Coordinates of C-alpha atoms in Angstrom, one line a residue:
M248 CA -43.8 18.7 -49.2
A249 CA -45.0 22.1 -48.2
V250 CA -44.9 22.8 -44.5
E251 CA -47.5 24.9 -43.0
K252 CA -46.3 27.8 -41.0
N253 CA -46.6 27.2 -37.3
A254 CA -47.6 29.7 -34.7
N255 CA -44.7 28.5 -32.6
M256 CA -42.2 29.4 -35.3
D257 CA -41.1 32.5 -33.4
N258 CA -40.1 30.4 -30.4
V259 CA -37.4 28.7 -32.4
P260 CA -34.0 30.6 -32.4
D261 CA -31.9 31.3 -35.4
V262 CA -29.8 28.2 -35.6
D263 CA -26.7 30.3 -36.6
N264 CA -26.8 31.8 -33.1
V265 CA -28.5 29.1 -31.2
R266 CA -27.9 28.7 -27.4
I267 CA -28.9 25.7 -25.5
E268 CA -31.3 27.6 -23.2
E269 CA -33.2 29.0 -26.2
I270 CA -34.7 25.7 -27.5
D271 CA -38.3 26.0 -26.4
M272 CA -40.0 23.3 -28.4
M273 CA -39.9 19.5 -28.5
L274 CA -39.0 18.0 -31.9
K275 CA -42.1 16.0 -32.0
D276 CA -44.2 19.2 -31.8
A277 CA -42.3 20.6 -34.8
A278 CA -42.9 17.6 -37.1
P279 CA -45.7 18.3 -39.6
K280 CA -48.6 15.9 -39.7
L281 CA -48.4 14.0 -43.0
D282 CA -51.7 13.8 -44.8
K283 CA -50.7 10.8 -46.8
M284 CA -48.5 7.7 -46.4
W285 CA -44.8 8.5 -46.6
W286 CA -44.3 7.0 -50.0
H287 CA -46.5 9.8 -51.5
Y288 CA -43.7 12.3 -50.6
P289 CA -40.8 12.2 -53.1
H290 CA -38.2 13.4 -50.5
L291 CA -39.2 10.6 -48.0
R292 CA -39.4 8.0 -50.7
Q293 CA -35.9 8.9 -51.9
L294 CA -34.4 9.0 -48.4
N295 CA -35.9 5.7 -47.3
L296 CA -34.7 4.1 -50.5
F297 CA -31.1 5.1 -49.8
L298 CA -31.4 4.1 -46.2
A299 CA -32.5 0.7 -47.3
G300 CA -28.8 0.1 -48.1
A301 CA -28.1 0.3 -44.4
I302 CA -31.0 -1.9 -43.5
L303 CA -29.8 -4.6 -45.8
V304 CA -26.6 -5.1 -43.8
Q305 CA -28.2 -7.6 -41.5
A306 CA -29.3 -9.6 -44.5
T307 CA -25.7 -10.8 -44.9
N308 CA -25.7 -11.8 -41.3
G309 CA -28.9 -13.7 -41.6
Y310 CA -27.9 -15.3 -44.8
D311 CA -24.7 -16.5 -43.1
G312 CA -26.4 -18.3 -40.2
S313 CA -29.1 -19.8 -42.4
M314 CA -26.6 -21.0 -45.1
L315 CA -24.3 -22.7 -42.5
N316 CA -27.4 -24.3 -41.0
G317 CA -28.5 -25.6 -44.4
L318 CA -25.0 -26.7 -45.4
Q319 CA -24.9 -29.1 -42.5
S320 CA -27.9 -30.9 -44.0
L321 CA -26.1 -31.2 -47.4
G322 CA -24.2 -34.4 -48.0
A323 CA -21.9 -32.7 -50.5
W324 CA -20.7 -30.2 -48.0
E325 CA -20.5 -32.7 -45.2
N326 CA -18.4 -35.1 -47.3
Y327 CA -16.1 -32.4 -48.7
F328 CA -15.2 -31.1 -45.3
N329 CA -15.1 -34.5 -43.6
H330 CA -18.3 -34.2 -41.5
P331 CA -17.3 -31.3 -39.1
Q332 CA -18.8 -31.5 -35.7
G333 CA -18.1 -30.3 -32.1
A334 CA -15.0 -28.0 -32.0
S335 CA -14.4 -28.1 -35.7
L336 CA -18.0 -27.1 -36.5
G337 CA -17.7 -24.4 -33.8
T338 CA -14.5 -23.1 -35.6
L339 CA -16.3 -22.8 -38.9
S340 CA -19.2 -21.0 -37.2
S341 CA -16.9 -18.6 -35.5
G342 CA -14.9 -17.6 -38.6
T343 CA -17.0 -14.5 -39.1
T344 CA -16.8 -13.8 -35.3
F345 CA -13.0 -13.5 -35.3
G346 CA -13.2 -11.2 -38.4
V347 CA -15.7 -8.9 -36.6
L348 CA -13.6 -8.8 -33.5
L349 CA -10.5 -7.7 -35.5
V350 CA -12.2 -4.5 -36.9
L351 CA -14.6 -3.5 -34.1
F352 CA -12.6 -0.8 -32.5
P353 CA -11.0 0.5 -35.8
A354 CA -14.6 0.7 -37.1
S355 CA -15.6 2.9 -34.2
Y356 CA -12.7 5.3 -35.1
L357 CA -13.5 5.1 -38.9
C358 CA -17.1 6.0 -38.6
D359 CA -16.3 9.1 -36.4
R360 CA -13.4 10.1 -38.7
F361 CA -14.9 9.4 -42.2
G362 CA -18.6 9.5 -41.7
R363 CA -21.3 6.8 -41.4
R364 CA -21.6 5.8 -45.1
W365 CA -18.0 5.0 -46.2
P366 CA -17.3 2.3 -43.5
I367 CA -20.5 0.5 -44.7
I368 CA -19.3 0.7 -48.3
A369 CA -15.8 -0.6 -47.3
G370 CA -17.4 -3.4 -45.4
S371 CA -19.5 -4.4 -48.4
I372 CA -16.4 -4.7 -50.5
F373 CA -14.8 -7.0 -47.8
T374 CA -18.0 -9.1 -47.9
I375 CA -17.8 -9.6 -51.6
I376 CA -14.1 -10.7 -51.5
G377 CA -14.8 -13.1 -48.6
A378 CA -17.8 -14.7 -50.4
I379 CA -15.8 -15.3 -53.5
L380 CA -13.0 -16.9 -51.5
Q381 CA -15.4 -19.0 -49.5
S382 CA -17.1 -20.3 -52.6
A383 CA -13.8 -21.2 -54.2
A384 CA -12.5 -23.1 -51.1
Q385 CA -10.4 -26.1 -51.6
N386 CA -10.0 -27.1 -48.0
F387 CA -11.2 -26.3 -44.5
G388 CA -8.7 -23.5 -44.0
M389 CA -9.7 -21.6 -47.2
F390 CA -13.4 -21.9 -46.3
W391 CA -12.7 -20.5 -42.8
T392 CA -10.5 -17.6 -44.3
G393 CA -13.4 -16.6 -46.6
R394 CA -15.7 -16.5 -43.6
F395 CA -13.1 -14.5 -41.6
I396 CA -13.0 -11.8 -44.3
I397 CA -16.8 -11.7 -44.5
G398 CA -16.7 -11.1 -40.7
M399 CA -14.4 -8.1 -41.2
G400 CA -16.9 -6.6 -43.6
L401 CA -19.7 -7.4 -41.1
G402 CA -17.8 -5.7 -38.3
L403 CA -17.5 -2.5 -40.3
M404 CA -21.1 -2.5 -41.4
N405 CA -22.8 -3.6 -38.2
T406 CA -21.0 -1.0 -36.1
T407 CA -22.0 1.9 -38.4
S408 CA -25.4 1.1 -40.0
P409 CA -27.6 1.6 -37.0
M410 CA -26.1 5.0 -36.4
L411 CA -26.6 6.1 -40.0
L412 CA -30.3 5.0 -39.8
A413 CA -30.9 6.7 -36.4
E414 CA -29.1 9.9 -37.2
T415 CA -30.4 10.4 -40.8
A416 CA -34.0 9.1 -40.8
Y417 CA -37.0 11.4 -40.8
P418 CA -37.7 12.0 -37.1
T419 CA -41.1 10.4 -36.9
Q420 CA -39.9 7.3 -38.8
R421 CA -36.6 6.9 -37.0
S422 CA -37.8 4.2 -34.6
V423 CA -39.4 2.1 -37.3
L424 CA -36.5 2.4 -39.7
T425 CA -33.9 1.6 -37.1
S426 CA -36.0 -1.4 -35.9
L427 CA -36.3 -2.6 -39.5
Y428 CA -32.5 -3.0 -39.6
E429 CA -32.9 -6.2 -37.6
T430 CA -35.7 -7.5 -39.8
S431 CA -33.3 -7.9 -42.7
F432 CA -31.7 -10.7 -40.7
P433 CA -34.6 -13.1 -41.2
F434 CA -35.0 -11.8 -44.8
G435 CA -31.4 -12.7 -45.5
A436 CA -31.8 -16.0 -43.6
L437 CA -34.9 -16.8 -45.7
I438 CA -33.0 -16.2 -48.9
G439 CA -30.2 -18.3 -47.7
A440 CA -32.5 -21.2 -46.7
L441 CA -34.3 -21.1 -50.1
I442 CA -31.0 -21.1 -52.0
T443 CA -29.6 -23.9 -49.9
F444 CA -32.8 -25.9 -50.3
G445 CA -32.6 -25.4 -54.1
S446 CA -29.0 -26.4 -54.2
Y447 CA -29.8 -29.7 -52.5
Y448 CA -30.7 -31.1 -55.9
I449 CA -27.2 -30.2 -57.4
N450 CA -25.1 -33.3 -57.6
S451 CA -21.7 -31.7 -57.3
T452 CA -19.7 -29.4 -55.0
W453 CA -21.7 -26.5 -56.4
A454 CA -24.4 -27.6 -54.1
W455 CA -22.5 -25.7 -51.4
R456 CA -20.3 -23.4 -53.6
L457 CA -23.3 -21.6 -55.1
P458 CA -24.9 -20.6 -51.8
S459 CA -21.5 -19.5 -50.5
L460 CA -21.0 -17.3 -53.5
L461 CA -24.4 -15.7 -53.4
Q462 CA -23.8 -14.4 -49.9
C463 CA -22.2 -11.4 -51.5
L464 CA -25.4 -10.3 -53.3
P465 CA -26.7 -7.9 -50.6
A466 CA -23.3 -6.1 -50.6
F467 CA -23.8 -5.0 -54.2
F468 CA -27.1 -3.3 -53.4
Q469 CA -25.6 -1.7 -50.3
I470 CA -22.8 -0.1 -52.3
V471 CA -25.1 1.4 -54.9
L472 CA -27.7 2.7 -52.4
L473 CA -25.2 4.1 -49.9
Y474 CA -23.1 5.8 -52.5
K475 CA -26.1 8.0 -53.1
C476 CA -27.3 8.2 -49.5
P477 CA -26.9 11.5 -47.6
E478 CA -24.4 11.7 -44.8
S479 CA -25.6 11.8 -41.2
P480 CA -26.4 15.5 -40.4
R481 CA -25.3 14.9 -36.9
W482 CA -21.9 13.8 -38.1
L483 CA -21.7 16.8 -40.4
V484 CA -22.5 19.2 -37.5
A485 CA -20.0 17.5 -35.2
H486 CA -17.3 18.2 -37.9
G487 CA -18.3 21.9 -38.4
R488 CA -20.1 21.3 -41.7
I489 CA -23.2 23.2 -40.7
E490 CA -24.4 24.2 -44.1
E491 CA -24.1 20.7 -45.5
A492 CA -26.1 19.4 -42.5
R493 CA -28.7 22.1 -43.1
A494 CA -28.9 21.2 -46.8
V495 CA -29.4 17.5 -46.0
L496 CA -32.2 18.3 -43.5
V497 CA -33.9 20.8 -45.8
K498 CA -33.9 18.3 -48.8
Y499 CA -34.8 15.1 -47.0
H500 CA -36.7 16.2 -43.9
G501 CA -38.1 19.6 -45.0
G502 CA -39.0 18.6 -48.5
G503 CA -37.0 21.5 -49.9
D504 CA -38.7 24.1 -47.6
E505 CA -35.9 26.4 -46.4
D506 CA -38.2 27.8 -43.7
S507 CA -39.3 24.4 -42.4
L508 CA -40.1 24.5 -38.7
L509 CA -39.0 20.9 -38.4
V510 CA -35.6 21.6 -39.9
R511 CA -35.1 24.7 -37.7
V512 CA -35.9 22.9 -34.5
E513 CA -34.0 19.7 -35.5
L514 CA -30.8 21.6 -36.4
A515 CA -31.1 23.7 -33.3
E516 CA -31.3 20.6 -31.1
I517 CA -28.4 19.0 -32.9
R518 CA -26.2 22.1 -32.6
A519 CA -27.1 22.5 -28.9
A520 CA -26.1 19.0 -28.2
L521 CA -22.9 19.2 -30.1
Q522 CA -21.7 22.8 -29.6
S523 CA -20.2 22.2 -26.1
D524 CA -16.5 22.9 -25.9
N525 CA -16.1 19.6 -24.0
I526 CA -17.6 17.5 -26.8
K527 CA -14.2 15.9 -27.7
K528 CA -13.4 15.2 -24.0
S529 CA -16.9 13.7 -23.6
G530 CA -16.1 11.3 -26.4
R531 CA -13.3 9.6 -24.6
W532 CA -13.6 5.9 -23.5
S533 CA -13.1 6.9 -19.9
Q534 CA -16.3 9.0 -20.0
W535 CA -18.4 5.9 -19.7
L536 CA -17.5 5.7 -16.0
K537 CA -17.5 9.4 -15.2
T538 CA -21.3 10.0 -14.6
K539 CA -24.1 7.9 -13.2
G540 CA -26.1 8.4 -16.4
N541 CA -23.2 7.0 -18.5
R542 CA -22.7 4.0 -16.2
H543 CA -26.4 3.3 -16.6
R544 CA -26.1 3.6 -20.4
L545 CA -23.1 1.3 -20.4
A546 CA -24.8 -1.4 -18.4
I547 CA -27.8 -1.4 -20.8
I548 CA -25.6 -1.5 -23.9
M549 CA -23.7 -4.5 -22.5
F550 CA -26.9 -6.3 -21.5
I551 CA -28.8 -6.0 -24.7
P552 CA -26.7 -8.7 -26.5
V553 CA -27.5 -11.1 -23.7
M554 CA -31.2 -10.8 -24.7
T555 CA -30.6 -11.1 -28.4
Q556 CA -28.1 -14.0 -28.3
L557 CA -28.4 -15.9 -25.1
S558 CA -32.1 -16.5 -25.2
G559 CA -31.8 -19.8 -27.1
N560 CA -32.2 -18.2 -30.5
A561 CA -28.6 -18.9 -31.6
V562 CA -29.3 -22.7 -31.1
I563 CA -32.1 -22.3 -33.8
S564 CA -30.1 -20.1 -36.1
Y565 CA -26.9 -22.3 -36.3
Y566 CA -27.8 -25.7 -34.9
L567 CA -31.4 -26.4 -35.9
H568 CA -30.3 -29.7 -37.3
L569 CA -29.1 -30.8 -33.9
I570 CA -32.4 -29.9 -32.3
L571 CA -34.3 -31.8 -35.0
N572 CA -32.0 -34.8 -34.7
G573 CA -32.7 -34.7 -31.0
I574 CA -36.4 -35.3 -31.7
N575 CA -35.8 -37.8 -34.5
I576 CA -36.5 -35.5 -37.5
T577 CA -33.4 -36.5 -39.4
T578 CA -34.1 -36.4 -43.2
T579 CA -32.4 -33.6 -45.1
K580 CA -35.5 -32.5 -46.9
D581 CA -37.6 -32.3 -43.8
Q582 CA -35.0 -30.2 -42.0
L583 CA -34.6 -27.8 -44.9
V584 CA -38.4 -27.3 -45.2
I585 CA -38.7 -26.6 -41.5
N586 CA -35.8 -24.2 -41.7
A587 CA -37.3 -22.3 -44.6
T588 CA -40.8 -22.1 -43.3
L589 CA -39.5 -21.0 -39.9
L590 CA -37.7 -18.1 -41.5
V591 CA -40.9 -17.0 -43.2
L592 CA -42.5 -16.7 -39.8
E593 CA -39.5 -14.8 -38.4
L594 CA -39.6 -12.3 -41.3
F595 CA -43.3 -11.5 -40.8
A596 CA -43.0 -11.3 -37.1
A597 CA -40.0 -9.0 -37.2
V598 CA -41.5 -6.6 -39.7
G599 CA -44.8 -6.5 -37.9
I600 CA -43.2 -5.7 -34.5
A601 CA -40.9 -3.1 -36.0
S602 CA -43.8 -1.3 -37.5
Y603 CA -45.5 -0.8 -34.1
C604 CA -42.5 -0.1 -31.8
E605 CA -43.4 3.6 -31.6
M606 CA -47.0 2.9 -30.7
F607 CA -46.3 0.6 -27.7
G608 CA -42.9 1.8 -26.6
R609 CA -39.6 0.0 -26.1
R610 CA -39.8 -1.2 -22.5
R611 CA -43.2 -2.7 -22.8
F612 CA -42.2 -4.6 -25.9
F613 CA -39.1 -5.9 -24.3
M614 CA -41.0 -7.3 -21.4
I615 CA -43.8 -8.8 -23.6
G616 CA -41.1 -10.5 -25.8
I617 CA -39.2 -11.9 -22.8
V618 CA -42.2 -13.4 -21.2
G619 CA -43.3 -14.9 -24.5
M620 CA -39.9 -16.5 -25.0
L621 CA -40.1 -18.1 -21.5
V622 CA -43.6 -19.3 -22.1
C623 CA -42.4 -21.1 -25.2
F624 CA -39.1 -22.4 -23.9
I625 CA -40.5 -24.2 -20.8
P626 CA -42.8 -26.6 -22.8
W627 CA -40.0 -26.9 -25.4
T628 CA -37.7 -28.2 -22.7
I629 CA -40.3 -30.5 -21.2
L630 CA -41.3 -32.0 -24.6
S631 CA -37.7 -32.5 -25.6
A632 CA -37.0 -34.4 -22.3
L633 CA -40.1 -36.6 -22.8
S634 CA -39.1 -37.3 -26.4
Q635 CA -35.5 -38.3 -25.7
E636 CA -36.2 -40.1 -22.4
G637 CA -38.9 -42.1 -24.2
N638 CA -36.5 -43.1 -27.0
F639 CA -38.6 -41.1 -29.5
S640 CA -41.4 -43.7 -29.2
N641 CA -44.1 -40.9 -29.2
P642 CA -43.8 -38.7 -32.4
G643 CA -46.3 -36.3 -30.8
Y644 CA -43.6 -34.9 -28.5
G645 CA -41.4 -34.1 -31.5
I646 CA -44.2 -32.3 -33.2
G647 CA -44.8 -30.4 -30.0
V648 CA -41.1 -29.3 -30.0
V649 CA -41.3 -28.1 -33.6
A650 CA -44.5 -26.1 -32.7
M651 CA -42.7 -24.5 -29.8
I652 CA -39.8 -23.5 -32.0
Y653 CA -42.2 -21.8 -34.4
L654 CA -44.0 -20.0 -31.6
F655 CA -40.7 -19.0 -29.9
E656 CA -39.7 -17.0 -33.0
I657 CA -42.7 -14.6 -32.5
P658 CA -41.8 -13.2 -29.1
Y659 CA -38.0 -13.3 -29.9
H660 CA -38.7 -11.0 -32.8
V661 CA -40.5 -8.7 -30.5
V662 CA -37.2 -8.2 -28.7
A663 CA -34.7 -8.4 -31.6
P664 CA -35.8 -5.4 -33.7
L665 CA -35.6 -3.1 -30.6
A666 CA -31.9 -3.9 -29.9
N667 CA -30.2 -1.6 -32.3
L668 CA -32.9 1.0 -31.9
F669 CA -32.5 1.1 -28.1
L670 CA -28.7 1.2 -28.5
T671 CA -28.7 4.3 -30.7
E672 CA -31.2 6.0 -28.4
V673 CA -29.5 5.5 -25.0
A674 CA -26.0 6.4 -26.3
P675 CA -25.3 10.2 -26.8
Y676 CA -23.7 11.3 -30.1
E677 CA -20.1 11.6 -28.7
L678 CA -20.2 8.0 -27.4
R679 CA -22.5 6.4 -30.0
S680 CA -19.7 4.9 -32.2
K681 CA -18.0 3.5 -29.1
A682 CA -21.4 2.2 -27.8
S683 CA -21.9 0.4 -31.1
A684 CA -18.4 -1.2 -30.8
I685 CA -19.1 -2.3 -27.2
F686 CA -22.5 -3.7 -28.3
Q687 CA -20.9 -5.6 -31.2
L688 CA -18.0 -6.8 -28.9
M689 CA -20.4 -8.2 -26.4
G690 CA -22.4 -9.8 -29.1
Q691 CA -19.3 -11.5 -30.6
I692 CA -18.1 -12.7 -27.3
I693 CA -21.5 -14.3 -26.7
G694 CA -21.3 -15.6 -30.3
L695 CA -18.0 -17.4 -29.6
F696 CA -19.7 -19.0 -26.6
N697 CA -22.6 -20.1 -28.7
S698 CA -20.3 -21.4 -31.5
Y699 CA -18.2 -23.6 -29.2
V700 CA -20.4 -24.4 -26.2
N701 CA -23.8 -24.9 -27.9
P702 CA -22.9 -27.9 -30.1
I703 CA -20.8 -29.5 -27.4
A704 CA -23.5 -29.1 -24.7
M705 CA -26.3 -30.2 -27.0
T706 CA -24.4 -33.3 -27.9
A707 CA -23.4 -34.1 -24.3
I708 CA -26.5 -33.3 -22.3
G709 CA -29.2 -32.9 -24.9
W710 CA -32.5 -31.4 -23.6
K711 CA -31.0 -30.5 -20.2
Y712 CA -29.1 -27.6 -21.8
Y713 CA -32.4 -25.9 -22.5
I714 CA -32.8 -25.3 -18.8
V715 CA -29.9 -22.9 -18.9
F716 CA -31.8 -20.7 -21.4
C717 CA -35.0 -20.8 -19.2
C718 CA -32.9 -19.3 -16.4
V719 CA -31.2 -16.7 -18.6
I720 CA -34.6 -15.5 -19.9
T721 CA -36.0 -15.2 -16.4
C722 CA -33.0 -13.0 -15.4
E723 CA -33.6 -10.8 -18.5
F724 CA -37.1 -9.9 -17.4
I725 CA -35.8 -8.8 -14.0
V726 CA -33.1 -6.6 -15.4
V727 CA -35.4 -5.0 -18.0
Y728 CA -38.2 -4.3 -15.4
F729 CA -35.9 -2.5 -13.0
F730 CA -33.3 -0.9 -15.2
F731 CA -34.6 -0.2 -18.7
P732 CA -36.1 3.3 -19.2
E733 CA -38.8 4.2 -21.8
T734 CA -37.6 6.4 -24.7
K735 CA -40.7 6.5 -26.8
G736 CA -41.6 9.9 -28.3
L737 CA -38.2 11.6 -27.6
S738 CA -35.6 12.7 -30.2
L739 CA -32.1 11.4 -29.9
E740 CA -31.0 14.6 -28.2
E741 CA -34.0 14.8 -25.9
I742 CA -33.4 11.2 -24.5
S743 CA -30.3 12.5 -22.7
V744 CA -32.7 14.1 -20.2
I745 CA -33.6 10.6 -18.9
F746 CA -30.0 9.9 -18.0
E747 CA -28.6 13.3 -17.2
G748 CA -31.5 15.4 -16.1
E749 CA -31.0 19.2 -16.3
A750 CA -27.3 18.6 -17.0
A751 CA -28.2 17.2 -20.4
P752 CA -27.2 19.5 -23.3
V753 CA -30.8 19.6 -24.6
S754 CA -33.1 19.6 -21.6
T755 CA -34.8 23.0 -21.4
G756 CA -37.6 22.2 -23.8
A757 CA -38.6 19.0 -22.0
F758 CA -38.3 20.5 -18.5
R759 CA -39.9 23.9 -19.3
H760 CA -42.9 22.2 -20.8
G761 CA -43.2 19.8 -17.9
D762 CA -42.9 16.7 -20.1
V763 CA -40.2 15.1 -18.1
E764 CA -39.8 15.6 -14.4
D765 CA -36.4 16.3 -12.9
P766 CA -34.6 12.9 -12.7
S767 CA -33.1 13.9 -9.4
A768 CA -36.5 13.7 -7.9
G769 CA -36.4 9.9 -7.8
L770 CA -36.3 6.6 -9.6
H771 CA -39.6 7.0 -11.5
K772 CA -39.8 9.6 -14.2
Q773 CA -43.4 10.2 -15.2
V774 CA -43.8 11.2 -18.8
S775 CA -46.9 13.1 -19.7
D776 CA -49.6 11.0 -21.3
E777 CA -51.0 14.0 -23.1
K778 CA -47.6 15.0 -24.6
F779 CA -46.1 11.7 -25.5
G780 CA -48.9 9.1 -25.4
M781 CA -47.1 7.0 -22.8
D782 CA -48.9 5.2 -20.1
E783 CA -46.1 3.9 -18.0
D784 CA -43.3 5.3 -15.8
I785 CA -39.9 5.9 -17.1
K786 CA -37.6 4.0 -14.9
S787 CA -34.0 5.1 -14.4
T788 CA -31.2 5.1 -11.9

């Protein structure tokens, strides 16, 4: 793609001699306007194809939850493992969780030491091994061990994939591609549901062995695509491999144009952010508590998993059969059909929302999604109570609950695609791998809670447990409203201005052009409507 020379080209310094104070242009201004859709440009088509390998990582996660959900409706699986329920069912569900926990912090080190691609490839190999062992299980322990190894693979992949997407994607497509990472979850879940539904008609243990084995399919595609995928240019710069980073940016962002204005500004920003002599010191774990901006970042990173996993969605993902049993929908076929059609809705909702996250911004979408979830969960709770208290005498209540479950998935998938996008945006490069590990750790801790508490609570108190989720969702709105800033329209390096002000490594372009006011001026940072197309305040602390 040829890039037209820009009148502002002279304002961009030679990146070989770049100094922080010389960056006089926002990255968004340097990006050329594409006359056609991205797939008409060979370099973008190739880059996005390779990055699809990172997006597919969540498909394995989604497949896992959907498969375990479906297996609980299969008599062959239930009989083989002696009808697991309560704590034993929670143990099976948490097999992957323990595997993830084992590798989280090593994964943070590995992706900083060896790059963003290789940990994902290694994780894919672990997933393949685990799926084979799971499908060949002769007892409960062997099945759990297979899930544990799959969890190790997921830990490596989930920690690294969002960073590869955010750091390598074409700048104007970064937010959409990173958001699409989460959309592969319902895609994988849909495939898992369809395969489990099909295996319902197999009259042998292959009714559950086949879905267990096919869990490794996405990993094969990931290995092939990521082997050819370029390394993160930010990782290359951080390791002193400037020319390799320039080559990646020229080939995949500049369309082969050595004089691309976009490449010059992008590389200048990256080098400015990473050239500090204190970059290694800034990457220490203790740095999270050293500055007000980093403490704010840490609080956000630890809270995002609350929104994505404690909003009632985990009950649907892993224990839909218990919900449906609670409203007297008990036949295997009916439960599998509801599970499959629900996932179709999830997939379309997630892809649709991810495609518009740059248009509406992160903060607004978070609040819209949270309010929508609460609006669905309240009548869901009421209808479940009426159905159970009335001894299921009125089937209309059960139909109403199913309708609320379907509707709930739409606002939930307003929130979910933004999670990893927001994580990679608020964390600076030197802390990004650690932020990803913390994010995953919080998610797995909540996952353990969901695995053990959800089935026990739903069996013990039924619909009353839904009240807890209503309270949690209400708290989520309060936290997002007061503490989540808007990051729309800014590059990864420019976002640091929101948290650090003029102390940010790349701040001069934003401050000099008046796009972001000095954060020391107060809580509300007004971002220019004219420059970024935002129509709301950036809130920070």
